[in-house]
Coordinates of C-alpha atoms in Angstrom, one line a residue:
X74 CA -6.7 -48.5 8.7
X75 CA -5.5 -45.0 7.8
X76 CA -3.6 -45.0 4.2
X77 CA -0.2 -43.6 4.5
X78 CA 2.5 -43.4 1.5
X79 CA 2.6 -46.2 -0.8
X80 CA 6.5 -47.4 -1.0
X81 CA 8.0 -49.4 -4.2
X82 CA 8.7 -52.8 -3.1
X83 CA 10.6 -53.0 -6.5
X84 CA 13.1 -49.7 -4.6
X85 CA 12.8 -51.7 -0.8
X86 CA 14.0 -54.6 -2.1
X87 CA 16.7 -53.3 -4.1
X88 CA 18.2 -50.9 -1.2
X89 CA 18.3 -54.1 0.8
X90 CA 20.7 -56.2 -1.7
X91 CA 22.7 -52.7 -3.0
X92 CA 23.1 -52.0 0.9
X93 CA 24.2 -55.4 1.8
X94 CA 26.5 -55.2 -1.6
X95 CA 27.6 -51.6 -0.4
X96 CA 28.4 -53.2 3.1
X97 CA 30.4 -56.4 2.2
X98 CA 32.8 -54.3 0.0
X99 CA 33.2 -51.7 3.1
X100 CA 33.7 -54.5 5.3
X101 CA 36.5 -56.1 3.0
X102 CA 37.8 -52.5 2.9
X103 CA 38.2 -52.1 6.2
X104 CA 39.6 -56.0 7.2
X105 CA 42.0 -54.9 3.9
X106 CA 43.2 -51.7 5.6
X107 CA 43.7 -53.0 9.3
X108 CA 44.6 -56.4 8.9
X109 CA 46.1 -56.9 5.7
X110 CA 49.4 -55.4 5.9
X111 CA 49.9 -57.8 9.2
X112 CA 48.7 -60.8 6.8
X113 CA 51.5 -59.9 4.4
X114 CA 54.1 -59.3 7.3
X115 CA 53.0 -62.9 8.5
X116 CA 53.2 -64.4 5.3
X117 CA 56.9 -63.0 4.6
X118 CA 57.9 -64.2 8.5
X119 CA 56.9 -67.3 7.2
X120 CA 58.6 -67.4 3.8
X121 CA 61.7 -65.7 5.7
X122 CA 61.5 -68.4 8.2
X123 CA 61.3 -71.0 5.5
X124 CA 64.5 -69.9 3.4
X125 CA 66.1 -69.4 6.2
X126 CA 66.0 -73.3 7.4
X127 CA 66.0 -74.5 4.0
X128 CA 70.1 -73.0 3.5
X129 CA 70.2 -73.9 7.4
X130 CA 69.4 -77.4 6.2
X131 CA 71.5 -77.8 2.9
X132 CA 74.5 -76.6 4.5
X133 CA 73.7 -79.2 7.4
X134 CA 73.2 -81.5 4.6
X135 CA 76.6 -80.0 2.1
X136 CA 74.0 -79.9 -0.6
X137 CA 74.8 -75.8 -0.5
X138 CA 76.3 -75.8 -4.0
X139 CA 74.2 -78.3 -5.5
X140 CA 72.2 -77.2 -8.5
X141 CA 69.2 -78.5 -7.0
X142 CA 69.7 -76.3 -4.2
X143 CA 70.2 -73.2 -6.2
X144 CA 66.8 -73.5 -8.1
X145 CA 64.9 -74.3 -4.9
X146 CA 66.1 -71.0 -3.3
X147 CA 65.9 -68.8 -6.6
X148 CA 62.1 -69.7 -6.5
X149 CA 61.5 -68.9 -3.1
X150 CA 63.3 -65.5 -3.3
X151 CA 61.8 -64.6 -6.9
X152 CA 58.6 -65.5 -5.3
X153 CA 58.4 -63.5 -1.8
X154 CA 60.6 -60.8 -3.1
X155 CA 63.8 -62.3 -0.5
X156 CA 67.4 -61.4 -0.5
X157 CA 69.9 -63.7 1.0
X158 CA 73.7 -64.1 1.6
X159 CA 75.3 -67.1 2.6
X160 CA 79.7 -66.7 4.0
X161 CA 81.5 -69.0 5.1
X162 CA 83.7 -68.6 8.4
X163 CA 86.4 -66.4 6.6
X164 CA 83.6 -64.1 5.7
X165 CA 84.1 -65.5 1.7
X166 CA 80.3 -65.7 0.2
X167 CA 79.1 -68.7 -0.4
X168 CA 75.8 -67.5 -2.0
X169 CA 73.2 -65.0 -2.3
X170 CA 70.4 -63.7 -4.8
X171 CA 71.4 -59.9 -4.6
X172 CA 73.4 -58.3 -7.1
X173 CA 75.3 -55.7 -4.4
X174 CA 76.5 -58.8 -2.0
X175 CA 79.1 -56.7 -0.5
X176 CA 76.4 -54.8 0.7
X177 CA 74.4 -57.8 2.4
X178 CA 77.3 -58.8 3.7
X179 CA 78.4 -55.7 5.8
X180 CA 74.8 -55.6 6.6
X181 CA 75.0 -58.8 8.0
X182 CA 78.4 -58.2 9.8
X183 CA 76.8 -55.2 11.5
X184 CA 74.1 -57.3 13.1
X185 CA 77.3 -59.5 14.2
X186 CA 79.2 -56.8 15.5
X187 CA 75.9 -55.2 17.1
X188 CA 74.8 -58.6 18.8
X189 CA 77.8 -59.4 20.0
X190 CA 78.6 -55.8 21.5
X191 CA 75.4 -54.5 22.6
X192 CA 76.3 -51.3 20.8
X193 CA 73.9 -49.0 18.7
X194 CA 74.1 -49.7 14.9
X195 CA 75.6 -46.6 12.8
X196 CA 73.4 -48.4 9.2
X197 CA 70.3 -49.1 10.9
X198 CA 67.7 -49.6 13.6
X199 CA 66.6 -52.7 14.6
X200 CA 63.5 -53.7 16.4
X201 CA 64.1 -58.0 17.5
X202 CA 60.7 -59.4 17.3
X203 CA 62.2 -63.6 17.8
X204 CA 65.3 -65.0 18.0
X205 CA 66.6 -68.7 18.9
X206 CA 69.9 -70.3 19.6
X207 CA 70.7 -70.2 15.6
X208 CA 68.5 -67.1 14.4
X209 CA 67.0 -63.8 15.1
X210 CA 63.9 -62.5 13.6
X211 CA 64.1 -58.0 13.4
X212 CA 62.5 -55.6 12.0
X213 CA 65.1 -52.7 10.6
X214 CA 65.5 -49.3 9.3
X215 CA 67.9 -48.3 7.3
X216 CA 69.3 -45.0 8.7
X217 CA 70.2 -43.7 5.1
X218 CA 67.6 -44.6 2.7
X219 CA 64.9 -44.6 5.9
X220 CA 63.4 -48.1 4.1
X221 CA 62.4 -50.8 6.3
X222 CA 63.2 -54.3 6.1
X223 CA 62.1 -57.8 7.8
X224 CA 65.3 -59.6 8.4
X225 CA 66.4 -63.1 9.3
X226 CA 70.2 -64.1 9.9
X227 CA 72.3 -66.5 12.0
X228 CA 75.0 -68.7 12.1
X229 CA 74.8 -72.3 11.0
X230 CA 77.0 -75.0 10.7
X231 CA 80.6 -74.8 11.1
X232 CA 80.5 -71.5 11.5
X233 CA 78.0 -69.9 8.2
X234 CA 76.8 -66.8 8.4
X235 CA 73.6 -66.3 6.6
X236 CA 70.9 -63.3 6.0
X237 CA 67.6 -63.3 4.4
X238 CA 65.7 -60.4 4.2
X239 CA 62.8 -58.7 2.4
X240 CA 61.8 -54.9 2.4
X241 CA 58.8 -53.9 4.0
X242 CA 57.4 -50.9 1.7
X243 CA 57.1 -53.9 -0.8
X244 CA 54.3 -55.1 1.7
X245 CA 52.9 -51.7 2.3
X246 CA 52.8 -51.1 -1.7
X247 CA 51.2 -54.1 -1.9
X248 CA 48.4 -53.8 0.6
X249 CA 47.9 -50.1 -1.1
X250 CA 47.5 -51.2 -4.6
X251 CA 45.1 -54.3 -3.0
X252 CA 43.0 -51.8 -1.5
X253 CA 42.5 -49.4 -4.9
X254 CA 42.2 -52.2 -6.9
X255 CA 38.9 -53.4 -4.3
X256 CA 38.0 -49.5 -3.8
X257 CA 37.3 -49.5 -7.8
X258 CA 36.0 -53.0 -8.5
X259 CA 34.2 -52.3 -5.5
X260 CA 32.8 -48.9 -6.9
X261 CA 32.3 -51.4 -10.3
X262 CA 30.6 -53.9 -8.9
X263 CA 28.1 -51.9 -6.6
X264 CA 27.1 -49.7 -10.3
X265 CA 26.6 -53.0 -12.0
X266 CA 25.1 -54.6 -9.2
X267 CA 22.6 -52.2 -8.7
X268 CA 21.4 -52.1 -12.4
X269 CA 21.3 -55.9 -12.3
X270 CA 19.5 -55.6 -9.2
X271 CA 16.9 -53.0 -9.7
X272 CA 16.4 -55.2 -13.4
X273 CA 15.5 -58.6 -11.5
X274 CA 13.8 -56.8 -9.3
X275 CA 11.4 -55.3 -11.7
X276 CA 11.2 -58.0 -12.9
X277 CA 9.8 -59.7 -10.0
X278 CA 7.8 -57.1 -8.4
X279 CA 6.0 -56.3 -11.5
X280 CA 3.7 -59.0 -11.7
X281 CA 3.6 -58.1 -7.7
X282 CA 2.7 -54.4 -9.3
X283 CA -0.4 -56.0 -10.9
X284 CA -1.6 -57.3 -8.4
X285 CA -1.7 -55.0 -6.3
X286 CA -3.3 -52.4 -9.0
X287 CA -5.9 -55.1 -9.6
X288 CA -6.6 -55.2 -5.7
X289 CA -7.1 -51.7 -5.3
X290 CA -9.9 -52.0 -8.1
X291 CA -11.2 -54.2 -6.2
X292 CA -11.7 -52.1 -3.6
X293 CA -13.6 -49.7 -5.8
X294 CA -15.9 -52.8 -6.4
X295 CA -14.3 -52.2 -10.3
X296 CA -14.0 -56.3 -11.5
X297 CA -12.6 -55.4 -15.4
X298 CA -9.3 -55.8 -14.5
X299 CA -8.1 -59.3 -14.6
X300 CA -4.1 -60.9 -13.9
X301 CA -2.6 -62.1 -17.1
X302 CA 0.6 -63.9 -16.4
X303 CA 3.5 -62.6 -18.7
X304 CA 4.6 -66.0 -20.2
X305 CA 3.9 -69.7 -19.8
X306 CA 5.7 -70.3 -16.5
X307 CA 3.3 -70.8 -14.1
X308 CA 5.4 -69.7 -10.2
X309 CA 3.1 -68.6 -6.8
X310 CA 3.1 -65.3 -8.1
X311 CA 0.9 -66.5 -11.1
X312 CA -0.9 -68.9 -8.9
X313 CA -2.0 -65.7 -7.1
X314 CA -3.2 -63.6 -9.7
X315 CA -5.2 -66.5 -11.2
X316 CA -7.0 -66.7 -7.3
X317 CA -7.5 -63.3 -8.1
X318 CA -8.8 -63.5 -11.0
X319 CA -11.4 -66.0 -9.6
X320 CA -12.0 -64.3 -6.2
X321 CA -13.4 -60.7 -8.8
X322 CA -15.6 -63.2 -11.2
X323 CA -16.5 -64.3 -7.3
X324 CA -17.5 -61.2 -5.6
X325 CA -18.9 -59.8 -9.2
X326 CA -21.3 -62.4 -8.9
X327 CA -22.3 -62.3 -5.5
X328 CA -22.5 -58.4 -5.7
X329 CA -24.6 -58.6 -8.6
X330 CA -27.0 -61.1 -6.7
X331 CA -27.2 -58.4 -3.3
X332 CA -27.7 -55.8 -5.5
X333 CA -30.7 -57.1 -7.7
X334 CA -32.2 -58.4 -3.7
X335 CA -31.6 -55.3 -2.4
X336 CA -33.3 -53.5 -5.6
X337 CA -36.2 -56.6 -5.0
X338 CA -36.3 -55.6 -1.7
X339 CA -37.0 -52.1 -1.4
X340 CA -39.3 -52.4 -4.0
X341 CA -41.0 -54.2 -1.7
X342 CA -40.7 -52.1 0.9
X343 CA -42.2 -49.5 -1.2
X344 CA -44.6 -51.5 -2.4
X345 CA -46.1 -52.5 1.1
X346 CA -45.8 -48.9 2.3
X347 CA -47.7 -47.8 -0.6
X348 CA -50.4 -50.5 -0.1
X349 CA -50.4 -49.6 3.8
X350 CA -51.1 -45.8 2.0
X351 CA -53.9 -47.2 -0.4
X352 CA -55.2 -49.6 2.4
X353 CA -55.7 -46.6 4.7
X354 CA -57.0 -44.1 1.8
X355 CA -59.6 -47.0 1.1
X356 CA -61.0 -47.2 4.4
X357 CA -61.3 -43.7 4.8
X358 CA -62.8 -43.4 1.1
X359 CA -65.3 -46.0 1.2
X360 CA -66.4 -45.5 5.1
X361 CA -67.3 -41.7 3.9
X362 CA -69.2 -43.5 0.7
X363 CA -71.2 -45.6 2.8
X364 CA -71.7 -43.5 5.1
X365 CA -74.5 -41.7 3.9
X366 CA -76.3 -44.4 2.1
X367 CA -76.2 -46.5 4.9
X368 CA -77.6 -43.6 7.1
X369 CA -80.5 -43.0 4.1
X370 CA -81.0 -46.9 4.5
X371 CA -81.1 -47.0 8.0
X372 CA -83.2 -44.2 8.3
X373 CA -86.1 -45.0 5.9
X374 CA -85.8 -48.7 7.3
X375 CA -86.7 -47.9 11.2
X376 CA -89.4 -45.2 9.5
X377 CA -91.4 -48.3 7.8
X378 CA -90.6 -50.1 11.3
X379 CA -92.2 -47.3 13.2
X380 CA -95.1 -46.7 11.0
X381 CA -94.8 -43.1 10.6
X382 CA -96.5 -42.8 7.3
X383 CA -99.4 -46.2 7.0
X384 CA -100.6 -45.8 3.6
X385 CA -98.8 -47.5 1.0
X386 CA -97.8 -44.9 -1.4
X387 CA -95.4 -43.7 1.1
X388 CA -94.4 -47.3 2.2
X389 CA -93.5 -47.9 -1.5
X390 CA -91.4 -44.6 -1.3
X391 CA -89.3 -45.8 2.0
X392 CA -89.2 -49.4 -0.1
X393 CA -87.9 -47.6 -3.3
X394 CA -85.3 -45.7 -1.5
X395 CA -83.9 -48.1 0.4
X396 CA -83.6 -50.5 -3.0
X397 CA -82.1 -47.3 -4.9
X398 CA -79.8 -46.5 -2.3
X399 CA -79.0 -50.7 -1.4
X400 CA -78.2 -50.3 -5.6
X401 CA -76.0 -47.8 -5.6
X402 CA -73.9 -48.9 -2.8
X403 CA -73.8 -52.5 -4.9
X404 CA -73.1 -50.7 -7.7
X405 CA -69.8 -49.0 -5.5
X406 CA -68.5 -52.4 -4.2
X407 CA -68.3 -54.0 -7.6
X408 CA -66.5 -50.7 -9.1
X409 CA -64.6 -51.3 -5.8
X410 CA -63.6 -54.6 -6.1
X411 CA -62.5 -54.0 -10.2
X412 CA -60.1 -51.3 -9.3
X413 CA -58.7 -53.3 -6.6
X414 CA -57.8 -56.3 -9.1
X415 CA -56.8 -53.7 -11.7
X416 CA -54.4 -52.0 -8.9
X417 CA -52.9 -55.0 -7.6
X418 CA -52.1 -56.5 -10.6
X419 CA -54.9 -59.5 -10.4
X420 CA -56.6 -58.8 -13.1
X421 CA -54.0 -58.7 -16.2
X422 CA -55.0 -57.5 -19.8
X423 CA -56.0 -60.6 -22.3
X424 CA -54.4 -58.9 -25.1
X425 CA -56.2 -59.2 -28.2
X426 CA -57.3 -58.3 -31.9
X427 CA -60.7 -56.8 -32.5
X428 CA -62.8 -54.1 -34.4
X429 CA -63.0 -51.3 -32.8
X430 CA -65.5 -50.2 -34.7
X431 CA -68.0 -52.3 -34.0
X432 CA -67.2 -52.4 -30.7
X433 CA -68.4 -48.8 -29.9
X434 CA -71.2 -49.2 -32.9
X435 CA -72.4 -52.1 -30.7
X436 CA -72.1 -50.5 -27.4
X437 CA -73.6 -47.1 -28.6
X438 CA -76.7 -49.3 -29.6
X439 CA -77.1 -51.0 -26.0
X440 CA -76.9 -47.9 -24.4
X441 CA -79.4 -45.9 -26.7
X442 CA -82.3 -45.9 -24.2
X443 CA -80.0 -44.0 -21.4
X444 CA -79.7 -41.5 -24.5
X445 CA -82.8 -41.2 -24.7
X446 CA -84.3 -41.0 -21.2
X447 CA -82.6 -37.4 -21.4
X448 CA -83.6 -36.9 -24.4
X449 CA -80.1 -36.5 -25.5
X450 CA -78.8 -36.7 -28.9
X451 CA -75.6 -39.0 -29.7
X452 CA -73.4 -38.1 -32.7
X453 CA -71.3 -41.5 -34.5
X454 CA -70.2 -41.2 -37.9
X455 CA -69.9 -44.8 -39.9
X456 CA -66.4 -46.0 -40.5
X457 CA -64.6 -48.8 -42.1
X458 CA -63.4 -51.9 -39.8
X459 CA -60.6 -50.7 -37.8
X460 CA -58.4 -53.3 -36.4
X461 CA -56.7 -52.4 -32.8
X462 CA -54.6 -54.4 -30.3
X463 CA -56.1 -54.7 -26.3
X464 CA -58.6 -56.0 -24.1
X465 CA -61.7 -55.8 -25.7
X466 CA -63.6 -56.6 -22.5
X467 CA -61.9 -54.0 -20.1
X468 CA -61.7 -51.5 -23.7
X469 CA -65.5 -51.6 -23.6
X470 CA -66.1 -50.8 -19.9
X471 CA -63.5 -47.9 -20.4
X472 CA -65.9 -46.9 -23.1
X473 CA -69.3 -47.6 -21.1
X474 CA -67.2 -44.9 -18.1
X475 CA -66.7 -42.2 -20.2
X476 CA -70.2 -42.9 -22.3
X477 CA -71.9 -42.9 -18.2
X478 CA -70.3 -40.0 -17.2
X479 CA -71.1 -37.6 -20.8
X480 CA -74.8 -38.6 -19.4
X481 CA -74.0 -37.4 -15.9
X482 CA -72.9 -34.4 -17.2
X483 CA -74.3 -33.4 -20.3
X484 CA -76.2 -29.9 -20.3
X485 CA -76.6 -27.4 -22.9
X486 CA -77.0 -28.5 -26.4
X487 CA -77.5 -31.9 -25.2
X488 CA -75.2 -33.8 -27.6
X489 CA -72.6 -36.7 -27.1
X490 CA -70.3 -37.1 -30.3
X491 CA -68.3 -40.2 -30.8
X492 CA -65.2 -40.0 -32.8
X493 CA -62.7 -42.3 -33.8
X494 CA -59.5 -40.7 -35.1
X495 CA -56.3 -42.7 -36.8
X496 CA -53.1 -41.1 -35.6
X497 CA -49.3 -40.9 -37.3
X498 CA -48.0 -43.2 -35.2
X499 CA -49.8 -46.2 -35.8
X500 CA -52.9 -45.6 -33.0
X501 CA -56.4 -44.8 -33.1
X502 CA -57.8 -42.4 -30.8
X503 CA -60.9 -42.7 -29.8
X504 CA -63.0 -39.5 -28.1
X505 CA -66.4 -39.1 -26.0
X506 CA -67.5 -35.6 -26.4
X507 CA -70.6 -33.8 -24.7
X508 CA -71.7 -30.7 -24.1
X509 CA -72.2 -28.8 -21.3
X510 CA -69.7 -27.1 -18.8
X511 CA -65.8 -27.6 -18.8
X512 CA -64.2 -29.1 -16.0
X513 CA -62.5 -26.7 -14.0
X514 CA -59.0 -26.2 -14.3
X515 CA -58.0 -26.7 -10.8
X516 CA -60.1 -30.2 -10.7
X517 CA -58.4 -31.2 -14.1
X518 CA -55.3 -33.3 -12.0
X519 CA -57.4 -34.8 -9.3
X520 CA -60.6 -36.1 -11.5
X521 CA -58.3 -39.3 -11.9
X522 CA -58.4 -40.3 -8.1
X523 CA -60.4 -42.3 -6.5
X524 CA -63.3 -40.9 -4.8
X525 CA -62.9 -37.8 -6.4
X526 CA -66.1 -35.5 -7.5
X527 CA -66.1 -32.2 -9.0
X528 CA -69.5 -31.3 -8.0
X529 CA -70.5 -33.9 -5.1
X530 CA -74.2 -32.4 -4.7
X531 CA -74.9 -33.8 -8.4
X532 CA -72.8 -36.4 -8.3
X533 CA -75.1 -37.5 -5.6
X534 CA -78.1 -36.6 -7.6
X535 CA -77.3 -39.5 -10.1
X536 CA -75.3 -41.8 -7.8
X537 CA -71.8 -41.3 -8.8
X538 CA -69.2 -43.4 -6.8
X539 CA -66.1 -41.2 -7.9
X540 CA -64.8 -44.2 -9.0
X541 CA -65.6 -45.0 -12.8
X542 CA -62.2 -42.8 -14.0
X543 CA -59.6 -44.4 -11.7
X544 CA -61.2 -47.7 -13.7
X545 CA -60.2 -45.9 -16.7
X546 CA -56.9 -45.0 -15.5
X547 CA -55.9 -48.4 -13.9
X548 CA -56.9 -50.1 -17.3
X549 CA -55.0 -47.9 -19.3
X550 CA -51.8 -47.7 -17.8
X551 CA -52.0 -51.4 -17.5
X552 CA -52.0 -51.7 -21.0
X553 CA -49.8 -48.9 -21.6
X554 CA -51.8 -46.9 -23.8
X555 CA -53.0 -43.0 -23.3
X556 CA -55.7 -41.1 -22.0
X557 CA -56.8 -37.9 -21.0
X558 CA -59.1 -35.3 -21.2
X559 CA -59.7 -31.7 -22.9
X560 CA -61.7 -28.9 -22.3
X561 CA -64.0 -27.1 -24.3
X562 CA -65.8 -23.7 -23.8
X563 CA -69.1 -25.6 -25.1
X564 CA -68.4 -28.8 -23.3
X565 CA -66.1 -31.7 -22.0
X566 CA -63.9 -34.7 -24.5
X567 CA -62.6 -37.5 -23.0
X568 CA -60.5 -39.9 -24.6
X569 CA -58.3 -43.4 -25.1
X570 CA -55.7 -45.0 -27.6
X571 CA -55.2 -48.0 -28.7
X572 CA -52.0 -49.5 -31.0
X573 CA -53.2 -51.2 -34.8
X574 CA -50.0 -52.7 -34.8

């Protein structure tokens, strides 16, 4: 879903109520402005009316001048703002509620006249909008003062003249001042309103806010935020944000879970491709080992079969070949089989304390007839007890590698020197030097591979596998320790560490 402009709910919800506050107060305005004025007008018809049959009815009744009468129709005028003039048949008032009677009464003697004649008034115009057998109901304008008036009058009785009337700009004034006064509570209301509004609604849509922040880090897969209600009252709202808060600790955990088993995963992946690698390099290496003792074998073997040389000294020397070759390829498989447990992880380091010391003293000892076969001269200087941490058993065959190959490779001065060296930081290194030439330096990186042979003509000579320093390296790094090798213009040292702590 594309992500288009983000808009406030907070402002949404707001211009919805201001709008529909806005709305009701135009509405109001404009039922004010077109139908007020006719409510007034209706309600004075009807107050007109009223007045009008009340006096009909007292004078009916000869209650006229009773002081019941009097307060009955001094409310009614005082409250719908009504002039009236009650005369008699010799035109002699009776009553009336205006101060200029004479005034209401040649008013009313004109709509007489008028009525009677058919003839066009010379004080007003008049517009009849009901009239009955005792009234008429008009709508006039004063020709002088150009003021219009709502006017009621008849006769009654025995002959009683009456006239009630009320002016009409009272009713337009009225419906004017109505419709300020709503313009500026209006305009009041919607300022206040709105504040109010956008308040609450803050107020609600915060914790909305929240949410929706909270949401959008979890998008990112970011599960720190959490929803913390704003006070004790627990609504859907905080419902939510608790469901929230559970559905990130949720998807945290599961996430976590995918991650480590995808990290498990191609780890294995990696691991199986590199063992597919290894598998495939083994093959390949230990096919091109065999090969050529197993061609030596073969070929001394159908040479005794065939009987090319009968007497036995020769026999003895097909015999003692095949053995020495049959040995040396034994030799290969075991060295074989020890890397492959140290690779794979099968064969893991029995950690130990022990005398290092003596261990090399000891081994130095066992191996003094190889030394001396060559007539070589081996170099150990006596030292205190010296107390390491490792595998004494795999330590010692790392030792009896680097011992075999000085052997292999010794030349020159004919000297192997053994030295065991204490370190700053806690190790002791321990070195086997001999003499003879260096190691070149583009063989220095490889010499740690398997199957690998800086000079494969000798290494043939003395039956070399190429295999004894990936021992050395597999034991090593599966204790963690270091090892390497240095050149020197009169020879070759090889050595190992080991922690005393």
């Amino acid at each position: 879903m594309k992500k288009g402009k983000i808009h406030s709910l907070r402002f949404e919800i707001s211009a919805v109520f201001i709008s529909i506050m806005v709305g009701t107060f135009l509405m109001c305005l404009v039922v004010n402005l077109f139908f007020m004025e006719r409510f007034y007008i209706q309600n004075k018809r009807e107050a007109i009316i009223a007045a009008y049959r009340s006096i009909s009815q007292a004078i009916g009744n000869g209650d006229i001048t009773s002081e019941e009468f009097d307060v009955e129709i001094y409310h009614i005028c005082e409250r719908y703002n009504i002039e009236m003039i009650v005369l008699d048949a010799d035109s002699k008032t009776l009553k009336t509620s205006s101060n200029n009677a004479e005034l209401l009464a040649k008013v009313l003697w004109d709509n007489m006249i008028t009525s009677a004649t058919g003839a066009a008034s010379e004080l007003s115009d008049k517009t009849i909008i009901d009239y009955g057998d005792d009234y008429t109901l008009q709508i006039t304008v004063d020709k002088g003062t150009g003021r219009q008036y709502l006017e009621m009058w008849g006769i009654v009785g025995n002959g009683n003249l009456i006239l009630v009337r009320t002016t009409m700009e009272s009713i337009k004034d009225n419906v004017s001042i109505s419709n300020t006064f709503m313009v500026y509570v209006a305009v009041i209301a919607i300022v206040v309103g709105s504040v109010l509004i956008l308040y609450i609604c803050k107020k609600v849509t915060d914790p909305i806010k929240r949410l929706y922040y909270i949401s959008d880090d979890m998008k990112k897969l970011n599960f720190e935020a959490k929803y913390v209600p704003e006070n004790e009252y627990r609504n859907e709202i905080d419902v939510l944000g608790q469901n929230m808060n559970e559905l990130s600790e949720t998807l945290e955990s599961n996430i976590k879970e995918l991650k480590n088993a995808n990290i498990a995963l191609k780890r294995d992946i990696a691991r199986k491709e590199e063992i597919d690698v290894m598998r495939k390099e083994f093959l390949s290496n230990v096919s091109h080992e065999l090969k050529t003792p197993i061609a030596l074998i073969q070929g001394y073997a159908e040479g005794l079969k065939e009987g090319i040389n009968d007497d036995e000294e020769s026999r003895n020397f097909y015999c003692e070949v095949i053995m020495d070759e049959a040995s040396k390829m034994n030799i290969m498989v075991k060295k074989l089989l020890t890397l492959n447990q140290l690779e794979f992880g099968n064969d893991s380091a029995n950690m130990e304390r022990f005398d290092i010391v003596d261990m090399v003293s000891n081994y130095l000892k066992s191996a003094s007839m190889l030394a001396k076969q060559k007539d070589v001269t081996v170099k150990f200087d006596e030292y205190p007890p010296i107390f390491v941490w490792g595998d004494e058993f795999k330590i010692e065959e790392v030792l009896q590698n680097y011992y075999s190959n000085a052997i292999n490779h010794i030349a020159g001065d004919m000297v192997i020197e053994v030295k065991i060296t204490t370190t700053e930081d806690n190790h002791v290194r321990v070195s086997v030097f001999n003499t003879g030439e260096p190691i070149p330096e583009d063989s220095i990186g490889h010499i740690w591979e398997k199957f690998y042979k800086v000079d494969k003509a000798r290494t043939r000579e003395y039956g070399g596998s190429g295999v004894g320093l990936s021992i050395v390296k597999a034991i090593m790094e599966g204790m963690h320790q270091k090892y390497g090798v240095i050149n020197y213009d009169n020879g070759v040292e090889f050595y190992f560490e080991l922690e005393t702590k």
